[in-house]
Coordinates of C-alpha atoms and ligand atoms in Angstrom, one line a residue:
M678 CA 60.3 141.1 -10.5
F679 CA 58.0 143.4 -8.5
A680 CA 58.1 146.1 -11.2
C681 CA 57.4 143.5 -13.8
L682 CA 54.4 142.1 -12.0
K683 CA 53.0 145.6 -11.4
L684 CA 53.1 146.2 -15.1
I685 CA 51.3 142.9 -15.8
A686 CA 48.7 143.5 -13.1
N687 CA 48.0 146.9 -14.6
S688 CA 47.7 146.1 -18.2
N689 CA 44.4 144.3 -18.6
D690 CA 45.0 143.4 -22.2
N691 CA 47.9 141.1 -21.2
D692 CA 46.3 139.6 -18.2
D693 CA 45.1 136.4 -19.8
K694 CA 48.5 135.6 -21.0
Y695 CA 49.9 135.5 -17.5
I696 CA 47.0 135.0 -15.3
N697 CA 44.2 132.5 -15.4
I698 CA 41.6 132.4 -12.7
W699 CA 38.6 130.0 -13.2
G700 CA 36.2 127.8 -11.4
P701 CA 32.7 127.5 -10.0
G702 CA 33.6 129.6 -6.9
L703 CA 33.7 132.6 -9.1
S704 CA 29.9 132.2 -9.8
P705 CA 28.8 132.2 -6.2
Q706 CA 25.3 133.4 -7.0
E707 CA 24.7 130.7 -9.6
I708 CA 26.5 127.8 -8.0
V709 CA 25.8 127.2 -4.4
M710 CA 28.1 124.6 -2.8
P711 CA 29.1 123.6 0.8
A712 CA 32.6 125.0 0.0
R713 CA 33.0 127.0 -3.2
Y714 CA 36.4 126.8 -5.0
F715 CA 38.3 128.3 -7.8
F716 CA 41.8 128.0 -9.3
I717 CA 44.5 130.6 -9.8
E718 CA 47.3 130.0 -12.3
L719 CA 50.1 132.5 -12.5
K720 CA 51.6 131.5 -15.8
K721 CA 55.2 132.7 -16.3
Y722 CA 55.3 134.0 -12.7
N723 CA 58.1 132.6 -10.7
R724 CA 56.8 129.3 -9.4
N725 CA 59.0 129.6 -6.4
Q726 CA 56.8 132.2 -4.8
T727 CA 55.6 131.8 -1.3
N728 CA 52.0 132.0 -0.4
N729 CA 52.5 135.4 1.1
E730 CA 52.8 137.0 -2.3
L731 CA 49.4 135.7 -3.5
K732 CA 46.5 136.7 -1.3
V733 CA 42.8 136.1 -1.7
I734 CA 40.8 138.3 0.5
L735 CA 37.0 138.0 0.9
Q736 CA 34.9 140.8 2.0
G737 CA 31.3 139.8 2.8
S738 CA 28.7 141.8 4.6
K739 CA 25.5 140.9 6.3
D740 CA 23.3 143.4 8.0
G741 CA 26.1 145.9 8.0
R742 CA 28.7 143.6 9.6
A743 CA 31.2 141.1 8.2
C744 CA 29.6 137.8 7.4
R745 CA 31.1 134.6 8.6
I746 CA 33.3 132.9 6.0
R747 CA 36.0 130.2 6.3
T748 CA 38.7 130.4 3.7
N749 CA 41.6 128.2 2.6
L750 CA 44.3 128.7 0.0
L751 CA 46.1 125.6 -1.2
K752 CA 49.0 125.5 -3.5
R753 CA 49.6 122.6 -5.9
I754 CA 53.1 121.5 -6.8
D755 CA 52.5 122.6 -10.4
G756 CA 52.1 126.1 -9.0
I757 CA 48.4 126.4 -9.4
Y758 CA 46.5 127.6 -6.4
I759 CA 43.2 126.4 -5.2
F760 CA 41.1 128.8 -3.2
R761 CA 38.2 127.5 -1.2
Y762 CA 35.7 129.4 0.9
K763 CA 32.7 128.3 3.0
L764 CA 29.9 130.6 3.9
Y765 CA 28.5 130.0 7.3
E766 CA 25.6 132.3 6.5
S767 CA 24.3 134.1 3.5
C768 CA 25.9 137.4 2.7
D769 CA 24.2 140.5 1.4
S770 CA 27.2 141.2 -0.7
L771 CA 30.5 139.6 -1.4
Q772 CA 33.7 140.8 -2.9
I773 CA 36.6 138.5 -3.8
N774 CA 40.0 140.2 -4.1
V775 CA 42.8 138.2 -5.7
M776 CA 46.0 140.1 -5.1
Y777 CA 49.6 139.5 -6.0
N778 CA 52.0 141.7 -4.0
D779 CA 48.9 143.7 -3.0
I780 CA 47.8 144.4 -6.5
H781 CA 44.6 143.1 -8.0
I782 CA 45.2 140.5 -10.7
G783 CA 42.9 138.9 -13.3
K784 CA 39.5 140.5 -13.2
S785 CA 39.8 141.1 -9.5
P786 CA 38.0 142.6 -7.6
Y787 CA 35.1 140.2 -8.2
K788 CA 31.9 141.8 -6.9
Y789 CA 28.6 140.1 -6.2
G790 CA 25.3 141.0 -4.6
S791 CA 23.7 138.6 -2.2
V792 CA 25.2 135.1 -2.0
F793 CA 23.5 132.1 -0.4
S794 CA 25.1 129.7 2.0
D795 CA 24.7 126.0 1.3
E796 CA 22.2 125.7 4.1
C797 CA 19.6 127.9 2.4
N798 CA 16.6 126.0 1.2
C799 CA 16.2 127.8 -2.1
P800 CA 15.7 125.3 -4.9
I801 CA 15.3 126.5 -8.5
D802 CA 13.8 124.6 -11.4
M803 CA 15.9 121.9 -13.0
N804 CA 16.5 123.7 -16.3
S805 CA 17.8 126.8 -14.7
W806 CA 19.9 124.8 -12.4
Q807 CA 21.5 122.9 -15.2
N808 CA 22.2 126.0 -17.1
K809 CA 23.8 127.7 -14.2
W810 CA 25.9 124.7 -13.2
Q811 CA 26.8 123.8 -16.8
C812 CA 27.1 120.1 -15.9
P813 CA 28.7 118.0 -18.6
I814 CA 26.4 115.7 -20.7
V815 CA 24.9 112.6 -19.0
P816 CA 27.8 110.3 -18.2
E817 CA 28.0 107.1 -20.3
R818 CA 28.1 105.0 -17.1
I819 CA 24.6 106.1 -16.2
L820 CA 23.2 105.4 -19.6
K821 CA 24.9 102.0 -19.6
D822 CA 23.6 101.0 -16.2
L823 CA 20.1 102.1 -17.0
K824 CA 20.1 100.4 -20.4
E825 CA 19.5 97.1 -18.6
F826 CA 16.0 98.4 -17.6
I827 CA 13.6 99.2 -20.3
E828 CA 11.1 100.6 -17.9
I829 CA 10.8 100.5 -14.1
D830 CA 7.5 99.7 -12.6
W831 CA 7.9 100.0 -8.9
N832 CA 4.4 98.6 -8.2
N833 CA 5.8 95.4 -9.6
L834 CA 9.4 95.5 -8.2
R835 CA 9.0 97.2 -4.8
E836 CA 7.8 94.1 -2.9
Q837 CA 10.1 91.8 -4.8
I838 CA 13.1 93.8 -3.7
I839 CA 12.0 94.1 -0.1
N840 CA 11.3 90.4 0.0
A841 CA 14.5 89.4 -1.6
F842 CA 16.8 91.5 0.6
D843 CA 15.0 92.2 3.9
K844 CA 16.3 89.2 5.6
P845 CA 17.6 89.3 9.2
G846 CA 21.2 90.4 9.4
S847 CA 22.0 90.1 5.8
I848 CA 21.7 93.3 3.9
S849 CA 20.9 97.0 4.5
L850 CA 19.0 98.9 2.0
C851 CA 16.8 102.0 2.0
H852 CA 13.8 102.8 -0.1
Y853 CA 13.6 106.5 -1.0
I854 CA 10.8 108.6 -2.4
I855 CA 11.2 112.2 -3.5
K856 CA 7.9 114.0 -3.7
S857 CA 7.3 117.7 -4.0
N858 CA 11.0 118.1 -3.4
L859 CA 10.8 116.4 0.0
V860 CA 12.8 113.3 0.8
Y861 CA 11.1 110.3 2.4
R862 CA 12.7 107.0 3.2
R863 CA 12.3 103.6 4.9
C864 CA 15.3 101.4 5.6
Y865 CA 15.5 97.6 5.9
G866 CA 18.3 95.7 7.6
K867 CA 20.3 95.9 10.8
Y868 CA 23.1 98.4 10.0
T869 CA 21.6 101.4 8.3
G870 CA 24.0 104.1 9.6
F871 CA 25.3 104.7 6.1
K872 CA 21.9 106.1 5.1
M873 CA 23.2 109.5 6.3
F874 CA 25.4 109.8 3.2
I875 CA 22.4 109.5 0.9
D876 CA 20.2 111.6 3.2
N877 CA 22.8 114.3 3.1
I878 CA 23.4 114.4 -0.6
L879 CA 19.6 114.3 -1.3
L880 CA 18.9 117.1 1.1
S881 CA 21.8 119.2 -0.2
L882 CA 20.4 118.7 -3.8
S883 CA 16.9 119.5 -2.8
R884 CA 18.0 122.8 -1.3
K885 CA 19.5 123.8 -4.7
V886 CA 17.2 122.3 -7.3
I887 CA 13.6 121.1 -7.6
L888 CA 14.1 117.4 -8.0
P889 CA 11.6 115.4 -10.0
D890 CA 9.2 113.2 -8.0
T891 CA 10.9 109.8 -8.0
E892 CA 11.4 106.5 -6.3
F893 CA 14.5 104.3 -5.8
F894 CA 16.3 101.8 -3.6
V895 CA 19.8 102.3 -2.3
N896 CA 22.1 99.5 -1.2
L897 CA 24.0 100.7 1.9
G898 CA 26.5 97.8 1.8
D899 CA 29.6 97.5 -0.4
W900 CA 28.7 94.5 -2.4
P901 CA 26.4 94.9 -5.4
L902 CA 23.1 93.1 -4.9
S903 CA 21.6 92.6 -8.3
S904 CA 22.4 89.6 -10.5
E905 CA 21.2 88.1 -13.7
A906 CA 18.7 86.0 -11.8
V907 CA 17.4 89.0 -9.7
K908 CA 18.0 92.0 -11.9
Y909 CA 16.8 95.0 -9.9
P910 CA 17.6 98.7 -10.5
I911 CA 19.2 99.3 -7.1
L912 CA 21.7 102.1 -6.6
S913 CA 25.1 101.1 -5.1
W914 CA 28.4 102.7 -4.3
C915 CA 30.2 99.9 -6.1
G916 CA 29.4 98.0 -9.3
S917 CA 30.8 94.8 -10.6
M918 CA 30.9 93.1 -14.0
D919 CA 28.5 90.4 -13.0
S920 CA 25.9 92.5 -11.3
F921 CA 23.3 95.0 -12.5
D922 CA 23.4 97.6 -9.8
I923 CA 23.4 101.2 -10.8
V924 CA 26.6 102.9 -9.5
M925 CA 26.7 106.2 -7.8
P926 CA 29.7 108.0 -6.3
T927 CA 31.0 106.2 -3.2
Y928 CA 29.9 107.3 0.2
D929 CA 33.5 108.4 0.8
L930 CA 33.6 110.7 -2.3
T931 CA 30.1 111.9 -1.5
E932 CA 30.9 112.8 2.0
S933 CA 34.1 114.6 1.2
T934 CA 32.2 116.6 -1.4
L935 CA 29.6 117.7 1.1
E936 CA 32.1 118.2 4.0
N937 CA 34.7 120.0 2.0
L938 CA 36.3 122.5 4.3
G939 CA 34.1 121.1 7.0
R940 CA 34.4 117.9 9.0
V941 CA 36.5 116.0 6.4
T942 CA 40.2 116.8 5.9
L943 CA 40.9 114.4 3.0
D944 CA 39.0 115.5 -0.1
M945 CA 39.7 115.9 -3.8
L946 CA 40.9 119.5 -3.3
S947 CA 42.9 119.0 -0.2
V948 CA 44.7 116.0 -1.7
Q949 CA 46.1 118.2 -4.4
G950 CA 47.1 121.0 -2.1
N951 CA 48.6 119.1 0.8
V952 CA 51.1 117.2 -1.3
N953 CA 54.3 119.2 -1.3
K954 CA 56.9 117.0 -3.0
Q955 CA 57.6 117.5 -6.7
W956 CA 57.8 114.3 -8.7
K957 CA 61.6 114.3 -8.7
D958 CA 61.7 114.6 -4.9
R959 CA 59.4 111.6 -4.4
K960 CA 61.0 108.3 -3.5
P961 CA 61.1 105.8 -6.4
K962 CA 59.3 103.1 -4.4
A963 CA 55.8 101.8 -4.2
F964 CA 54.0 102.8 -1.1
W965 CA 50.9 101.1 0.3
R966 CA 49.0 100.9 3.6
G967 CA 45.7 99.3 4.3
R968 CA 43.9 96.5 6.1
D969 CA 43.8 92.8 5.3
S970 CA 40.5 92.8 3.5
N971 CA 41.7 90.7 0.5
K972 CA 44.2 87.9 0.1
E973 CA 46.1 89.8 -2.6
R974 CA 46.9 92.4 0.1
L975 CA 48.7 89.7 2.0
K976 CA 50.4 88.7 -1.3
L977 CA 51.7 92.2 -1.7
I978 CA 53.5 91.8 1.6
D979 CA 55.1 88.6 0.4
I980 CA 56.2 90.3 -2.9
S981 CA 57.6 93.3 -1.0
R982 CA 59.8 91.1 1.2
Q983 CA 61.5 89.8 -1.9
H984 CA 62.2 93.4 -3.2
P985 CA 62.5 95.7 -0.2
D986 CA 64.3 98.2 -2.4
L987 CA 61.1 98.7 -4.4
Y988 CA 58.4 98.6 -1.8
N989 CA 57.3 100.3 1.4
V990 CA 54.1 98.4 2.1
S991 CA 52.4 97.3 5.3
L992 CA 49.1 96.1 6.7
T993 CA 47.6 98.5 9.2
N994 CA 45.0 96.1 10.6
F995 CA 44.2 92.4 10.9
F996 CA 40.5 91.5 10.8
F997 CA 39.8 89.1 8.0
F998 CA 43.0 87.1 8.5
R999 CA 43.6 87.5 12.2
D1000 CA 45.5 84.2 12.4
K1001 CA 48.0 85.5 9.9
E1002 CA 49.2 88.5 11.9
K1003 CA 52.4 86.8 13.0
E1004 CA 53.3 86.0 9.4
Y1005 CA 52.2 89.2 7.7
G1006 CA 52.7 91.7 10.6
P1007 CA 53.6 93.5 12.6
K1008 CA 50.9 95.9 11.7
A1009 CA 52.0 99.4 10.9
D1010 CA 50.7 102.7 12.2
H1011 CA 48.2 104.6 10.3
V1012 CA 49.8 107.0 7.7
S1013 CA 48.0 110.1 6.5
L1014 CA 47.1 109.7 2.8
F1015 CA 48.9 113.0 2.2
S1016 CA 52.2 111.3 3.1
F1017 CA 51.6 108.6 0.6
F1018 CA 52.8 111.0 -2.0
D1019 CA 56.3 111.1 -0.6
Y1020 CA 56.5 108.1 -2.9
K1021 CA 56.3 108.0 -6.7
Y1022 CA 54.3 104.8 -7.0
Q1023 CA 50.9 103.9 -5.5
I1024 CA 49.1 100.6 -5.5
N1025 CA 45.4 100.2 -5.7
I1026 CA 44.3 96.8 -4.6
D1027 CA 40.7 95.8 -4.0
G1028 CA 39.6 95.4 -0.4
T1029 CA 36.2 93.8 0.1
V1030 CA 35.2 95.5 -3.2
A1031 CA 36.9 98.3 -5.2
A1032 CA 39.3 100.3 -3.0
Y1033 CA 37.5 103.7 -2.6
R1034 CA 40.8 105.5 -2.3
L1035 CA 41.5 105.6 -6.1
P1036 CA 40.2 109.1 -6.6
Y1037 CA 42.6 110.4 -4.0
L1038 CA 45.5 108.3 -5.3
L1039 CA 45.0 109.9 -8.7
G1040 CA 44.5 113.3 -7.3
G1041 CA 47.8 113.2 -5.5
G1042 CA 49.8 113.0 -8.7
S1043 CA 51.8 109.8 -8.1
L1044 CA 51.8 106.9 -10.6
V1045 CA 48.9 104.5 -9.8
F1046 CA 49.3 100.8 -10.3
K1047 CA 45.8 99.4 -10.4
Q1048 CA 44.9 95.8 -9.9
D1049 CA 42.6 94.2 -12.5
S1050 CA 39.2 93.9 -10.9
S1051 CA 35.6 93.2 -11.7
Y1052 CA 34.6 95.9 -9.2
Y1053 CA 34.3 99.5 -10.4
E1054 CA 33.3 102.9 -9.2
H1055 CA 31.2 105.4 -11.1
F1056 CA 34.2 106.9 -13.1
Y1057 CA 36.3 103.8 -13.9
D1058 CA 34.9 103.5 -17.4
D1059 CA 36.5 106.8 -18.3
L1060 CA 39.9 105.8 -17.2
T1061 CA 42.3 104.4 -19.8
P1062 CA 45.0 101.9 -18.8
N1063 CA 48.6 103.1 -19.5
V1064 CA 47.2 106.6 -20.0
H1065 CA 45.9 107.4 -16.5
Y1066 CA 47.3 104.5 -14.6
I1067 CA 49.3 101.3 -15.0
P1068 CA 47.2 98.1 -15.0
I1069 CA 48.4 95.1 -13.0
R1070 CA 47.2 91.5 -13.0
R1071 CA 44.8 90.5 -10.4
D1072 CA 47.3 88.1 -8.8
L1073 CA 50.0 90.9 -8.8
S1074 CA 52.4 88.7 -10.7
D1075 CA 53.5 91.6 -13.0
L1076 CA 53.7 94.3 -10.3
T1077 CA 57.4 94.2 -9.6
E1078 CA 58.3 94.1 -13.3
K1079 CA 56.1 97.1 -14.0
I1080 CA 57.5 99.1 -11.1
K1081 CA 61.0 98.4 -12.5
W1082 CA 59.7 99.7 -15.9
A1083 CA 58.5 102.9 -14.2
I1084 CA 61.9 103.4 -12.5
I1085 CA 63.8 103.1 -15.8
N1086 CA 61.2 105.0 -17.8
D1087 CA 60.8 107.9 -15.4
K1088 CA 59.6 110.4 -18.0
D1089 CA 56.8 108.1 -19.2
A1090 CA 55.9 107.2 -15.7
Y1091 CA 55.6 110.9 -14.8
K1092 CA 53.5 111.6 -17.8
I1093 CA 51.0 108.9 -16.8
A1094 CA 51.0 110.2 -13.2
V1095 CA 50.2 113.7 -14.5
Q1096 CA 47.4 112.5 -16.8
G1097 CA 45.9 110.6 -13.9
Q1098 CA 45.9 113.7 -11.8
I1099 CA 44.3 115.8 -14.6
F1100 CA 41.6 113.1 -15.0
A1101 CA 40.8 113.5 -11.3
I1102 CA 40.7 117.3 -11.5
N1103 CA 38.5 117.2 -14.6
Q1104 CA 36.0 114.6 -13.4
L1105 CA 36.0 114.1 -9.6
L1106 CA 35.8 117.5 -8.0
P1107 CA 32.7 118.5 -5.9
K1108 CA 30.9 120.1 -8.8
D1109 CA 31.2 116.9 -10.8
I1110 CA 29.8 114.8 -8.0
F1111 CA 26.7 117.0 -7.6
C1112 CA 26.2 116.9 -11.4
Y1113 CA 26.5 113.1 -11.4
Y1114 CA 23.8 112.7 -8.8
V1115 CA 21.5 115.0 -10.6
H1116 CA 22.0 113.3 -13.9
L1117 CA 21.4 109.9 -12.2
I1118 CA 18.2 111.0 -10.6
N1119 CA 16.9 112.5 -13.8
E1120 CA 17.8 109.6 -16.0
L1121 CA 16.5 107.0 -13.5
N1122 CA 13.3 108.9 -13.3
K1123 CA 12.8 108.7 -17.0
K1124 CA 12.5 105.0 -16.7
I1125 CA 9.9 104.9 -14.0
I1126 CA 6.3 104.3 -15.1
S1127 CA 4.6 103.8 -11.7
P1128 CA 3.0 106.7 -9.9
I1129 CA 5.1 108.3 -7.1
I1130 CA 3.3 107.9 -3.8
V1131 CA 4.6 108.4 -0.3
F1132 CA 3.9 105.4 1.9
D1133 CA 2.6 105.9 5.5
D1134 CA 5.5 104.0 7.0
M1135 CA 8.1 106.3 5.5
E1136 CA 10.0 108.8 7.4
L1137 CA 10.4 112.4 6.3
V1138 CA 14.2 113.2 6.1
E1139 CA 15.0 116.6 7.5
L1140 CA 17.9 118.6 8.7
D1141 CA 18.2 119.0 12.5
T1142 CA 18.4 122.7 12.1
V1143 CA 16.6 124.5 9.4
V1144 CA 18.1 127.8 8.2
H1145 CA 15.7 130.4 7.1
C1146 CA 16.8 132.4 4.1
A1147 CA 15.0 134.9 1.9
C1148 CA 15.4 133.1 -1.3
R1149 CA 15.6 136.0 -3.5
L1150 CA 18.8 137.7 -4.4
K1151 CA 18.9 141.2 -2.9
D1152 CA 19.7 142.6 -6.4
E1153 CA 16.4 141.3 -7.7
L1154 CA 14.2 143.0 -5.1
Ligands
NAG1033 C1 63.7 129.2 -5.8 O1 64.1 129.5 -4.5 C2 65.4 128.9 -4.1 C3 65.7 129.2 -2.7 O2 65.0 130.4 -2.2 C4 66.5 129.4 -5.1 O3 67.7 128.8 -4.8 C5 66.1 129.1 -6.5 O4 67.0 129.7 -7.4 C6 64.7 129.7 -6.8 N1 64.3 129.2 -8.2 C7 63.8 130.1 -9.1 C8 63.4 129.4 -10.4 O5 63.7 131.2 -8.9
NAG1034 C1 58.3 103.3 5.1 O1 57.4 104.4 5.3 C2 57.3 104.8 6.6 C3 56.2 105.9 6.5 O2 56.5 106.9 5.6 C4 58.6 105.3 7.1 O3 58.4 105.8 8.4 C5 59.6 104.2 7.0 O4 60.9 104.7 7.4 C6 59.7 103.6 5.6 N1 60.5 102.5 5.6 C7 61.6 102.3 4.9 C8 62.3 101.1 5.0 O5 61.9 103.2 4.1

């Protein structure tokens, strides 16, 4: 085995047949992210290998010393590795060594000049940014949401929105203005803590790209606000068939994108790499944990009691139906989402709105049974029932029958599970989330006809600590 690998590693002509290494983390000068990542596929290599045989070693220097970098190597059950690294400071130079049994593979070593950390405030013009990031075309969802608004005249709408929603205790929403790449906001409502997710993504973007001057409103709550009667172009985490809000990625997905390899442990990369059971080793049961935020979630408990052999489901908290705890309890301990994938089947049931866990359920590679719902997230339109997941009726009446189908048709079930995971990998990784926000801001901006003016009562949104970076690559000096 070793001799064979050595041969492979040394014959560059053959490399591509056996080794595939790709991802935005291999363009660290062009693509600045909180945590950069790339993939390593060792085709034809023994998939049994331990992590010890594959090593990714980063050598970064700053002012003649090693620069501070956090790294993380994840292995997916399909044998593909995900390597992530987070720069705590900019490096004067960076070298990425991908080694198998101490021999460079692929195009390793990858050598770069200076590489910026994500904290650097070094925005570039929109065109260059888009070329460097190679974002896919504008998502259909954005075009569809914006089609409802021929043009947006904030001089006309601004007061209407504030008057409609700034009522004591009801709703929390923030008014944002981006002007000369600075972010300003004013929030309305009692609970505005969630503004930090929007602040963080806007600041992160403004450090990377020169954003157009623009104006918008963000709904910090879960329920969409806009209706046929009051059709306003408000941005929301969650959309619904009967509302006209413009959807953006959920705060959960946004946060895990920004805090990848940071404060957050569950994100779209870690969920792929922390699942260690192959499909065949997962238990053929439906697993679910969650709180009582919807009556169908109680119904799921009822159904499971009739078929204990098919389900392992429990409520973890009683809040909405406190009086039903005796009947539907006892409440179960919290289970890490990574352990959900000890089971083949996952159930996605609405909570107060769409269940924001769907990206992770797909990413973990189990088969997802998704309840019919009028609520949706930014990517639902691109999902195809029976291709990426199994649809179930809103009242869950066909759930048991469909789980039985999956048990009997294990091959087909597995195929759908894999397709769901591939969807998540292709569309919901950190790069995709950044791209979505940029497209959204650009497209929204095209509709605005009113001048962009910062109001006196708005607050400038800034980072607590500003990192000073010389925004020119050393190689260019
Ligand atoms: C993988 O490793 C196990 C235990 O070390 C061994 O029994 C098995 O044959 C290996 N599989 C392959 C495909 O090499
Ligand atoms: C259900 O899942 C939990 C968490 O994985 C596990 O501890 C428990 O033993 C399971 N229950 C049954 C009946 O399998």
